[in-house]
Structure formats: C-alpha cells, structure tokens
Coordinates of C-alpha atoms and ligand atoms in Angstrom, one line a residue:
M1 CA 104.2 77.3 99.6
T2 CA 101.8 79.5 98.7
S3 CA 100.3 82.4 100.4
K4 CA 96.9 83.9 100.5
D5 CA 97.8 87.1 99.2
G6 CA 97.9 88.3 95.6
Y7 CA 96.6 86.5 91.4
S8 CA 97.7 85.6 89.3
W9 CA 95.4 84.3 86.2
T10 CA 95.9 82.8 82.7
E11 CA 94.0 81.7 79.8
A12 CA 94.5 78.4 80.7
Q13 CA 94.1 78.5 84.8
G14 CA 91.6 81.9 85.4
L15 CA 92.2 84.8 87.9
R16 CA 93.1 82.5 91.0
A17 CA 93.4 84.2 94.6
G18 CA 96.2 83.1 96.9
V19 CA 100.5 83.0 95.1
P20 CA 103.5 81.1 95.8
S21 CA 106.6 82.6 97.5
I22 CA 109.1 81.7 99.6
G23 CA 108.6 84.2 102.6
V24 CA 105.1 82.2 103.6
I25 CA 106.2 80.9 106.9
E26 CA 105.5 76.9 108.0
P27 CA 104.6 76.0 110.7
P28 CA 102.9 79.6 111.5
T29 CA 104.2 79.4 114.8
N30 CA 106.3 78.2 117.5
V31 CA 105.0 79.7 120.4
K32 CA 104.9 77.0 122.6
S33 CA 103.0 78.2 126.4
G34 CA 100.5 81.2 126.2
D35 CA 102.8 82.1 130.3
T36 CA 105.1 84.0 128.9
V37 CA 105.6 87.3 129.7
Y38 CA 108.0 88.4 126.6
D39 CA 110.7 91.7 126.9
V40 CA 109.0 92.8 124.0
I41 CA 106.2 91.8 121.4
V42 CA 107.2 93.2 118.3
V43 CA 103.1 93.6 115.7
G44 CA 103.9 92.9 112.6
A45 CA 106.8 91.5 109.8
G46 CA 107.7 93.6 107.5
Y47 CA 110.3 95.0 106.8
C48 CA 110.5 97.2 109.5
G49 CA 109.2 95.0 112.6
L50 CA 111.4 92.4 111.0
T51 CA 114.4 94.4 112.4
A52 CA 113.2 96.0 114.9
A53 CA 112.6 91.6 116.0
R54 CA 115.3 91.2 114.4
D55 CA 118.0 93.5 116.6
A56 CA 115.9 93.5 119.7
S57 CA 116.2 89.0 119.5
L58 CA 120.0 89.2 119.0
A59 CA 120.9 91.4 121.7
G60 CA 119.0 88.9 123.9
L61 CA 115.5 89.9 124.5
K62 CA 112.4 87.0 124.2
V63 CA 110.8 88.3 121.3
L64 CA 107.3 87.9 120.6
L65 CA 106.1 89.2 116.6
L66 CA 102.8 88.5 116.0
E67 CA 102.1 89.0 112.1
A68 CA 98.7 89.4 110.6
R69 CA 99.1 86.9 107.6
D70 CA 100.5 84.2 106.7
R71 CA 104.7 85.7 105.5
I72 CA 107.1 87.3 106.2
G73 CA 107.0 90.8 104.4
G74 CA 104.4 93.5 104.1
R75 CA 104.6 95.0 101.9
S76 CA 107.6 94.2 100.1
W77 CA 107.0 90.2 99.1
S78 CA 107.6 88.6 95.9
S79 CA 106.4 85.8 93.9
N80 CA 107.3 83.0 92.2
I81 CA 105.6 81.4 88.8
E82 CA 107.2 79.1 86.8
G83 CA 111.4 80.3 88.1
Y84 CA 110.4 83.9 87.1
P85 CA 110.8 86.6 91.1
Y86 CA 106.9 89.2 90.5
E87 CA 107.7 92.2 93.2
M88 CA 103.6 92.0 94.1
G89 CA 105.0 95.4 96.7
G90 CA 108.3 97.6 97.4
T91 CA 110.8 96.2 93.5
W92 CA 113.9 97.9 94.1
V93 CA 116.4 99.4 96.5
F94 CA 119.5 100.8 95.3
W95 CA 123.2 101.7 97.4
G96 CA 122.4 104.8 98.2
Q97 CA 119.3 103.8 100.2
A98 CA 122.7 103.0 104.3
N99 CA 119.8 101.8 105.5
V100 CA 118.9 98.7 103.0
W101 CA 123.4 98.5 101.7
R102 CA 123.9 97.5 104.9
E103 CA 121.7 95.6 105.8
I104 CA 122.2 93.4 101.3
A105 CA 126.0 94.0 102.8
R106 CA 125.2 92.0 106.5
Y107 CA 124.0 89.5 103.9
G108 CA 126.5 88.9 101.5
M109 CA 123.7 89.5 98.8
Q110 CA 125.8 92.9 96.6
D111 CA 125.6 90.4 93.8
E112 CA 122.0 89.7 93.4
L113 CA 121.0 92.6 91.7
E114 CA 120.0 93.1 88.8
I115 CA 118.8 95.6 86.0
S116 CA 114.7 96.5 85.4
Y117 CA 115.5 97.8 82.0
D118 CA 116.8 96.4 79.4
F119 CA 117.2 99.0 76.4
S120 CA 118.9 96.8 73.8
K121 CA 115.8 95.3 71.7
G122 CA 113.2 95.3 70.0
I123 CA 111.2 98.4 70.5
N124 CA 113.8 100.6 72.4
K125 CA 111.2 103.1 72.3
Y126 CA 110.1 106.1 75.0
L127 CA 106.4 105.9 73.8
L128 CA 104.2 108.9 75.4
S129 CA 100.3 108.2 75.4
S130 CA 98.1 110.6 75.9
P131 CA 94.2 111.2 74.2
Q132 CA 95.5 112.3 71.1
G133 CA 97.0 110.0 70.2
V134 CA 100.8 108.3 70.7
Q135 CA 104.6 110.6 70.5
T136 CA 107.5 108.4 69.8
F137 CA 111.0 109.5 71.6
T138 CA 113.9 107.9 72.1
H139 CA 115.6 107.0 76.1
E140 CA 117.5 110.4 75.4
E141 CA 115.1 111.9 74.3
E142 CA 113.0 110.8 77.5
D143 CA 115.0 111.6 80.2
A144 CA 115.3 114.9 78.5
L145 CA 112.1 115.6 79.1
M146 CA 112.0 114.0 82.4
Q147 CA 114.7 115.9 83.6
S148 CA 113.1 119.4 81.8
A149 CA 110.2 119.0 82.8
L150 CA 110.7 117.9 86.6
A151 CA 113.3 120.3 86.9
K152 CA 110.7 123.3 86.4
L153 CA 108.6 121.6 88.2
V154 CA 110.6 121.6 92.1
N155 CA 112.6 124.8 91.4
V156 CA 110.8 127.5 93.8
D157 CA 114.4 128.6 94.7
G158 CA 116.6 128.5 91.2
C159 CA 118.2 126.8 93.5
L160 CA 116.8 122.9 91.9
G161 CA 114.7 123.3 95.7
R162 CA 118.0 122.6 97.6
T163 CA 117.3 125.8 99.5
V164 CA 113.5 124.2 100.3
V165 CA 114.8 120.4 101.3
P166 CA 118.9 121.1 102.6
F167 CA 118.7 117.7 104.9
P168 CA 116.4 115.1 103.7
H169 CA 117.2 112.9 106.9
S170 CA 116.3 115.9 109.5
G171 CA 113.2 115.3 111.3
V172 CA 112.9 119.4 110.7
L173 CA 110.6 120.9 108.4
T174 CA 111.6 124.5 108.0
P175 CA 109.1 127.1 107.6
E176 CA 109.4 127.0 103.6
A177 CA 109.3 122.9 103.7
R178 CA 105.9 124.4 106.4
K179 CA 104.9 126.2 103.7
Y180 CA 105.3 123.9 100.4
D181 CA 103.9 121.3 102.6
H182 CA 100.1 122.4 102.6
M183 CA 100.3 123.3 99.0
S184 CA 98.7 120.1 96.6
V185 CA 101.1 119.4 93.4
A186 CA 98.4 120.9 91.4
D187 CA 98.5 124.1 93.7
R188 CA 102.5 123.8 91.9
L189 CA 101.4 123.1 88.6
A190 CA 98.5 126.6 88.5
E191 CA 101.6 127.7 89.2
I192 CA 103.5 127.0 86.4
K193 CA 101.1 126.7 84.1
N194 CA 102.8 129.2 81.2
D195 CA 106.3 127.5 81.5
L196 CA 105.6 123.6 81.4
T197 CA 105.2 122.4 77.0
P198 CA 102.1 120.5 76.7
N199 CA 105.0 117.7 76.9
E200 CA 106.0 119.3 79.0
R201 CA 103.8 118.6 81.7
L202 CA 102.2 115.1 80.2
C203 CA 105.6 114.1 81.9
A204 CA 105.1 116.0 84.9
E205 CA 102.0 114.6 86.0
A206 CA 102.5 111.0 85.2
F207 CA 105.8 112.0 87.3
V208 CA 103.5 112.8 89.9
L209 CA 101.1 110.3 90.5
L210 CA 103.6 107.6 89.8
C211 CA 105.1 109.1 92.8
S212 CA 102.2 108.9 94.8
G213 CA 99.4 107.0 93.6
G214 CA 96.8 109.5 94.9
T215 CA 96.1 112.7 92.5
L216 CA 97.2 115.8 91.8
E217 CA 95.2 117.0 93.9
T218 CA 96.4 114.8 97.4
T219 CA 99.8 115.1 96.4
S220 CA 101.8 117.2 99.1
F221 CA 104.6 119.9 96.9
Y222 CA 106.2 118.9 100.4
E223 CA 106.8 115.7 99.8
F224 CA 107.4 115.2 96.4
L225 CA 110.9 117.1 97.1
H226 CA 111.1 115.5 99.9
W227 CA 111.5 112.5 96.9
W228 CA 113.9 114.8 94.9
A229 CA 116.2 116.5 97.5
L230 CA 116.6 112.4 98.7
S231 CA 117.2 111.3 94.8
G232 CA 120.2 113.8 95.2
Y233 CA 117.6 117.0 94.0
S234 CA 117.8 115.3 89.6
Y235 CA 115.9 113.1 88.1
E236 CA 118.7 110.4 87.1
G237 CA 119.0 109.7 90.5
C238 CA 114.6 109.3 90.9
I239 CA 115.7 106.4 88.3
D240 CA 118.4 104.9 89.8
Y241 CA 117.3 105.5 93.8
L242 CA 113.5 104.5 92.7
V243 CA 113.0 101.9 90.2
K244 CA 116.5 100.1 88.4
Y245 CA 118.2 97.6 90.8
K246 CA 116.2 94.6 92.3
F247 CA 116.8 91.8 94.0
R248 CA 117.2 88.7 91.3
G249 CA 115.0 86.2 93.7
G250 CA 113.1 88.8 94.7
Q251 CA 112.2 91.3 97.7
S252 CA 110.7 87.8 99.3
S253 CA 114.8 86.4 99.8
F254 CA 115.8 89.8 101.3
A255 CA 113.4 89.7 103.6
I256 CA 113.8 85.5 104.8
R257 CA 117.1 86.8 106.2
F258 CA 116.0 89.0 108.7
F259 CA 113.8 86.1 109.9
R260 CA 116.2 83.3 109.3
E261 CA 119.2 85.6 111.5
A262 CA 116.7 85.9 114.3
L263 CA 115.2 82.5 114.7
A264 CA 119.3 81.6 115.4
S265 CA 118.9 83.8 117.6
G266 CA 116.8 81.6 120.1
N267 CA 115.4 84.5 121.5
L268 CA 112.6 84.6 118.9
T269 CA 108.9 83.4 119.2
Y270 CA 106.2 82.8 116.8
A271 CA 102.9 83.3 115.6
F272 CA 102.2 84.0 112.1
N273 CA 97.4 84.4 110.9
S274 CA 97.4 85.9 114.2
P275 CA 95.8 89.2 114.0
V276 CA 96.1 91.8 117.1
S277 CA 93.1 93.2 117.8
K278 CA 93.2 94.9 121.0
I279 CA 96.1 96.3 122.6
Q280 CA 96.0 97.1 126.1
H281 CA 98.4 99.1 128.4
G282 CA 99.4 100.4 131.6
G283 CA 102.4 101.3 133.4
D284 CA 103.6 97.4 133.9
G285 CA 103.3 96.5 130.4
V286 CA 101.3 95.2 127.2
Q287 CA 98.3 92.9 126.2
I288 CA 97.3 91.8 123.4
T289 CA 94.9 90.7 121.9
T290 CA 93.7 88.4 118.1
R291 CA 91.9 88.4 116.1
V292 CA 90.5 84.7 117.8
G293 CA 90.8 85.5 121.6
K294 CA 94.4 84.7 122.5
T295 CA 95.9 86.5 124.6
Y296 CA 99.9 87.7 125.2
K297 CA 102.1 89.6 128.0
A298 CA 105.3 91.3 127.4
A299 CA 106.3 94.2 129.1
K300 CA 107.5 96.6 126.4
M301 CA 105.5 96.6 122.5
I302 CA 107.6 97.4 118.8
C303 CA 103.9 98.7 117.4
A304 CA 105.4 98.2 113.8
I305 CA 101.4 98.2 112.3
P306 CA 100.9 100.7 108.4
L307 CA 99.1 104.0 109.6
N308 CA 96.2 103.3 107.5
V309 CA 95.1 100.3 109.7
L310 CA 96.5 102.0 112.6
N311 CA 92.6 102.4 113.8
D312 CA 91.5 99.2 112.4
V313 CA 92.2 97.4 116.2
A314 CA 91.3 99.3 119.6
F315 CA 93.6 100.9 122.1
D316 CA 93.1 101.2 126.0
P317 CA 93.4 103.4 126.4
P318 CA 93.3 104.9 123.3
L319 CA 96.4 106.4 120.9
A320 CA 97.2 110.2 121.5
P321 CA 95.2 112.4 120.0
G322 CA 97.2 113.7 116.9
R323 CA 97.7 110.0 116.7
K324 CA 95.0 109.5 115.5
A325 CA 94.4 112.0 113.9
A326 CA 96.6 111.3 111.6
A327 CA 95.7 107.5 111.2
T328 CA 91.8 108.9 110.5
T329 CA 93.2 111.7 107.3
G330 CA 96.2 108.4 106.6
H331 CA 98.2 108.4 103.6
V332 CA 96.7 108.0 99.7
N333 CA 98.3 105.5 98.6
Q334 CA 96.3 103.7 96.6
C335 CA 99.0 102.3 93.3
V336 CA 97.8 99.5 91.6
K337 CA 100.9 97.5 90.4
V338 CA 100.1 95.3 87.5
H339 CA 102.2 92.5 85.7
A340 CA 102.4 90.9 82.9
E341 CA 103.7 88.4 80.8
I342 CA 103.8 88.9 77.6
S343 CA 104.6 87.3 74.4
D344 CA 105.9 90.1 72.7
K345 CA 110.0 90.3 72.8
D346 CA 110.1 93.4 71.2
L347 CA 108.7 95.3 73.7
R348 CA 111.4 94.7 75.8
S349 CA 113.1 97.7 76.0
F350 CA 110.5 100.0 75.9
T351 CA 109.2 102.8 78.3
G352 CA 106.1 105.0 78.4
I353 CA 103.3 106.3 79.6
S354 CA 99.5 106.4 78.8
Y355 CA 97.7 109.9 80.6
P356 CA 95.2 110.9 81.4
H357 CA 92.8 108.9 80.1
N358 CA 94.6 105.9 80.7
G359 CA 94.1 103.7 83.7
L360 CA 97.2 102.5 84.9
L361 CA 100.5 105.8 84.1
Y362 CA 103.7 104.8 84.2
G363 CA 104.2 101.0 82.5
F364 CA 108.0 99.6 80.8
G365 CA 109.1 96.2 80.5
D366 CA 111.4 94.9 83.5
G367 CA 112.8 91.8 81.9
T368 CA 112.7 88.7 79.9
T369 CA 111.3 85.4 81.3
P370 CA 112.4 81.7 81.9
A371 CA 109.4 81.4 78.9
G372 CA 111.5 83.9 77.0
N373 CA 108.9 86.3 76.7
T374 CA 108.8 89.7 78.2
H375 CA 107.4 90.9 81.3
V376 CA 105.9 94.5 81.7
V377 CA 105.6 96.1 85.0
A378 CA 103.2 98.9 85.4
F379 CA 101.2 101.4 87.6
G380 CA 98.4 103.5 88.5
G381 CA 96.4 105.3 91.1
Q382 CA 93.3 107.2 92.9
H383 CA 94.3 108.6 89.6
N384 CA 91.3 106.3 87.4
H385 CA 91.2 103.7 90.3
F386 CA 90.2 100.4 89.3
H387 CA 91.1 97.3 91.3
P388 CA 92.4 94.9 88.9
E389 CA 90.8 91.4 90.3
E390 CA 87.8 92.8 89.3
N391 CA 87.0 93.0 86.1
L392 CA 90.2 91.2 83.1
E393 CA 89.2 92.9 81.1
H394 CA 89.0 96.2 82.1
T395 CA 93.0 95.3 83.7
K396 CA 94.9 93.6 80.2
A397 CA 93.0 97.2 78.2
A398 CA 95.1 99.2 80.7
L399 CA 97.7 97.6 79.4
Q400 CA 97.0 97.6 76.0
G401 CA 96.8 101.3 76.5
F402 CA 100.7 101.6 76.2
A403 CA 101.1 99.5 73.6
P404 CA 99.4 96.5 71.4
M405 CA 100.7 93.4 73.6
N406 CA 99.7 89.6 73.5
I407 CA 99.3 88.8 77.2
Q408 CA 100.1 85.7 78.0
R409 CA 99.3 86.2 82.4
L410 CA 98.7 88.6 84.9
V411 CA 100.0 88.6 88.5
F412 CA 99.1 91.5 91.1
H413 CA 98.4 91.9 94.4
N414 CA 95.1 94.1 95.4
W415 CA 96.8 96.9 98.3
S416 CA 93.7 99.0 97.7
K417 CA 91.4 95.7 99.2
D418 CA 94.0 95.2 101.9
E419 CA 92.2 95.1 105.4
F420 CA 96.0 94.9 106.8
A421 CA 97.3 97.9 104.3
K422 CA 94.8 99.5 103.2
G423 CA 96.7 101.2 100.0
A424 CA 100.2 101.1 98.9
W425 CA 103.8 102.7 100.0
F426 CA 102.9 105.5 102.3
F427 CA 102.3 109.5 100.8
P428 CA 101.1 112.3 102.0
A429 CA 97.7 114.7 101.0
P430 CA 98.8 118.3 102.1
G431 CA 98.8 119.1 105.6
L432 CA 99.2 116.0 107.3
L433 CA 103.3 115.8 107.7
A434 CA 103.0 119.4 108.9
T435 CA 100.8 118.5 111.2
H436 CA 101.5 115.3 112.5
L437 CA 104.8 113.6 111.6
K438 CA 105.8 114.7 115.4
D439 CA 103.1 113.1 116.4
M440 CA 102.9 109.5 114.7
R441 CA 106.6 108.7 115.5
A442 CA 105.8 110.2 119.0
R443 CA 106.7 107.4 122.0
E444 CA 103.4 106.0 124.4
R445 CA 103.7 104.1 128.1
N446 CA 104.8 101.2 127.2
I447 CA 104.8 101.2 123.4
V448 CA 107.1 101.8 120.2
F449 CA 105.5 103.7 117.4
A450 CA 107.5 101.8 114.2
C451 CA 107.1 101.6 110.4
S452 CA 108.0 102.5 107.0
D453 CA 104.9 105.8 107.0
W454 CA 106.9 107.9 109.3
A455 CA 110.4 107.4 109.1
L456 CA 112.5 110.6 108.5
G457 CA 115.0 109.9 105.5
W458 CA 113.5 107.7 103.5
R459 CA 110.1 107.3 105.0
S460 CA 107.4 104.9 101.9
F461 CA 110.9 102.4 101.4
I462 CA 111.9 99.6 102.7
D463 CA 115.2 101.3 104.1
G464 CA 112.3 103.4 105.8
A465 CA 110.9 100.8 107.9
I466 CA 114.9 99.2 108.5
E467 CA 115.8 102.5 109.6
E468 CA 112.6 102.5 112.2
G469 CA 112.7 99.0 112.6
T470 CA 116.6 100.0 113.9
R471 CA 114.8 103.1 115.8
A472 CA 112.2 101.2 117.2
A473 CA 114.7 97.6 119.2
I474 CA 117.3 100.5 120.0
T475 CA 114.8 102.4 122.5
V476 CA 114.0 99.7 123.7
R477 CA 117.0 97.8 124.8
G478 CA 116.8 101.1 125.8
D479 CA 114.5 100.7 128.4
F480 CA 116.5 97.7 129.3
A481 CA 119.8 98.4 130.0
G482 CA 121.5 96.7 132.3
R483 CA 120.3 93.5 131.3
A484 CA 123.9 91.8 131.4
K485 CA 123.5 90.2 127.5
L486 CA 122.0 94.5 126.4
Ligands
FAD501 P1 104.2 96.4 106.2 O1 105.4 96.5 105.2 O2 102.9 97.5 106.1 O3 104.4 96.1 107.9 C1 103.8 95.4 108.6 C2 103.2 95.0 108.9 O4 101.5 95.2 110.0 C3 102.3 93.5 107.4 O5 102.5 92.3 107.6 C4 100.5 94.0 108.1 O6 100.7 92.5 107.6 C5 100.9 94.3 110.0 N1 99.4 94.1 109.8 C6 99.1 95.1 109.4 N2 97.4 95.6 110.6 C7 97.8 93.4 111.4 C8 97.1 93.6 113.4 N3 96.6 94.0 113.0 N4 97.5 92.3 114.0 C9 99.0 91.9 112.9 N5 99.6 92.3 112.3 C10 98.7 93.0 111.6 N6 109.7 100.8 99.0 C11 111.2 100.9 97.9 O7 111.7 101.0 99.0 N7 111.4 100.4 96.8 C12 109.6 100.0 96.2 O8 110.4 99.9 94.9 C13 108.7 100.2 96.0 N8 107.3 100.0 95.3 C14 106.6 99.3 96.0 C15 105.6 99.3 95.0 C16 104.6 98.8 96.1 C17 103.4 98.4 95.3 C18 104.0 99.1 97.9 C19 102.8 98.6 98.3 C20 105.3 99.3 98.0 C21 107.1 99.5 97.6 N9 107.1 100.2 98.2 C22 109.2 100.4 97.6 C23 107.2 100.5 99.9 C24 107.3 99.0 101.3 O9 106.5 98.3 100.3 C25 107.4 99.8 102.2 O10 107.1 101.4 102.1 C26 107.7 99.2 102.6 O11 107.8 97.6 102.5 C27 106.9 99.4 104.8 O12 107.3 97.7 105.5 P2 106.7 98.1 106.4 O13 107.6 97.6 107.9 O14 107.3 99.6 108.1 O15 105.3 97.8 106.4

C-alpha cells in the first residue's frame, strides 16, 4: 500500500508524493453502524493511541480508533522502497527504554534490531565541516571531542547535571530544574563561552540542535539536561539511547503488531482518513465530529493528538486555559530529516557535522541498500530551515555539505508542513515545561489527554508515547471498574 505521506525522488522518476508502507490500513474502516455508543474513542493512531486502543480493547472495552491519516504510526513510520526500509520519523530504540522494551519483548522482536553504524569501511572518519573548512578526525577522537564539549555544557553542578535532574522519570521539576527550564541553551553557552574550544563549541551546538530541532535561543536548557539524564549522564549513553539501534524491518513492522493485537480482541472498531474537527463533551459522554461531518459517541475519550495541532480541533467546552496556552505556544522542533541513497560505498562509515552554515547539520552512514549503495541520513531544523521538496538542488547541496556524494535517491517526510503534526518530536522552548507540564497532562471531564509530547520519562520519544498510552488506558479502565471483564 502507498501512503499519501512522504516523498521520494530519483532522476528517472522525479519527485513523487506518497511512499509505500506496511502501516497503511486496508480497508480504511470497519465501522458498521453509525449509532453505536462506544466505551471509549481514541483519537490518533500513533504509538500512544495504538497502545491505548490495544490495552482498552484487550480489557473488554468497546473501542473506536479514529485517525486522520491513511496509516498507523503517526510521527513514527517507515517506507520500504526496493527492499530497503527508510525511517520517515521516529527510528531508534534502546533496551534501556523500559516501555519500548516491554513491547519489543511482548512481540518477540528482540532479534529484529540492527546497528545503524558500521565503522569498518572506506572513509571511516568524522568530518567536521564549518565555514573555516573541513577537519577530519577518527571516531575515537570524535567521541572524546563530543564528550568533553557536552560535559562542559551540562556541568552546572560539578556532577554533570545529576543534582538538577536526579530522577529523570519524575513529573516534579525541582527549583533548580525550573531555573534551567527558564534558560535557553544560548544562555548556558554564554556562561561557558571562555571554557569551550572552537571545535567543542561547534560540536556542542550542533548536537543540541540535532536534539531540539529548534535554535539555540528556542531550546530549553533544562530539557537538554533531561535528555542527558535519561541517557545516563554521558555522551556514550546519548549514542546508545538516541541514534544506534533500529528495526531491520522498519518502525511500521513494530507498530502494526499493536494494531493487529487490538483488532484480534474483537473489540476494536477503526476509521482511518478521518480527521476530527470537533469534540463536544459533558458529564454524560463525548461526541466527536470529523471534517466530513460524521459523528461518533462514547462514554470516554482518549485524545492522542499532538500539542502543535491540538488547537486545530474545536473543543466544546473549550480546552482548559493552561492546556490551550501550551498548545498556542507549541513546541519548537522543526526537524528536517532527509535520507539519501548514494553510490559512494566509501561513505558508509562516515559521521559528520556541517555547521553553522549548512541546512543539514548532522549526518552519517546509516546502512547499505540491496543495490549495494550507501544510505545516508541527515538532520536539520529551525536553524537554516528549509522544505526539502521545494528545491531539490538545495536539498542535495545540503547533503553535499558533509562530503561530495553521488545522490541516486532522496526519501523524506516534511514534518513542518504536515497538518497533523506541525513539527517533529516535542522539544520545548524555555519556560513551557515549568509553566505547563501539569496542564498538558491534566484530565478534562471524560477526556484523557495522552501523548509522547507530555510524557514524564522519555518525553518526545516512542517510549514516551507508549508510557502515555499505557497511562491513558489504565485511567479509562479505572472509570469502568466493576464491569465484568476489567
Ligand atoms: P503521534 O505519533 O504524532 O500520533 C498522533 C496521531 O494523531 C497521528 O497519527 C496524527 O495523524 C493523529 N492526528 C492528529 N490530528 C488529528 C485529528 N484532528 N484527527 C484525527 N487524528 C489526528 N522517537 C524515538 O523514540 N526515536 C527516534 O529515533 C525518533 N526520531 C524521530 C525523528 C523524527 C523526524 C520525528 C518526527 C520523530 C522522532 N521521534 C523519535 C519521536 C517519536 O516519533 C514521537 O515522539 C512519537 O512517535 C509520538 O507518538 P504519539 O503517538 O505521542 O504522537
């Protein structure tokens, strides 16, 4: 099946909108009657909504899953093109992420992971490209440079940030944490400007921007410390947790397991291609209206819609003021992720930073395609932001910013223009979490709001989406406590 989402380009085919994915659901709906009153309607079939819909339907609740797109997975989905999986959004997982690993074990997928890096071929180097030219390092030198740069950035307490974020899965921000949440990474860099070497500064800035997809000014320093704490307070941990292990069959091979298990319960009804436009709720239940005017009713609702598009849905009564304000502020991540299949086999082992001049600032060899070509993945963000499909020559030039390469194919999803995401993974500007984390997580009558964007632990990650879907299903099950199967 081909999704409407995503783009691919080759010289022969030109730019094409829509790429194939096993996450596309056919038939798009199994709704039989418009009159059913469901126990719970889940809106959004990303990992959060899929987890919630599965757990609620397995608990015996009659569940309706509504999704705007033609596919499952939301911001995590993969395309398979000529036998090779390209990750359009969320990609890497790690066994240290408890929620994700519970699900990988549940579906017996422990042996379906592979390592992105292969440091055994060709240009086995770290290329640090700046307006001053290209410097070349070994990967060991790269690690040492990154570790020293990031250690200086996070070392606000002489303990590499441990006292500021002692419990990274806690929902309580300590006074110190709140202080750093009101600070941007640009503020922190100003404090340590005399401590960093020029190369450390390049590395620290590019790595932070890889994480936030924003600018140094719009990146909360606390949230960077939070990622650092989650990753075991080390650069080595960041690599293990953030960018190393991915599914051989792509993310959609994982997400589809959730959907199939929910369906097998016999309690799941679903409708894809169903953007929700209005949600009315009161003491006795919820009525949901789609853009084409279909209405659905339920006793409860799990709203798994991302923060940046929550205000596009009309709520009646309106969203609570704190949640509304958080959604108006939104998160800052406008990550540009581009895959290139290139014929240069010797670039399989490169990693690189191309900063601050380039549109893509962080890239590396991520695999070898069945044709024997190298797969490179590269990331940009709000810093020098661009839309990859608008000017393919610019996109290719941004890739060439790491090293000269012979580009055969491009694959990407423009998350900034995606009307059901309006951005990539959650990353907050200064002040958002200190002011609104509680608001984003609060329940409103019969609606439970759940999303990776306001998870407590791996907020912004697949793990956080599953954490939140689990919480939402447990909450709704609690509402039905006393019913026979629960
Ligand atoms: P979503 O996946 O966004 O799901 C929300 C769903 O709601 C979507 O399917 C959307 O279509 C639907 N929806 C929105 N509006 C409506 C509406 N009005 N009506 C009906 N449906 C609606 N995480 C990692 O763990 N590892 C990574 O390597 C990683 N890399 C990433 C790279 C990129 C480029 C991106 C974009 C994300 C990445 N992430 C990564 C983050 C991860 O993908 C997300 O945090 C996670 O998938 C979010 O899941 P979710 O279910 O909370 O939200």
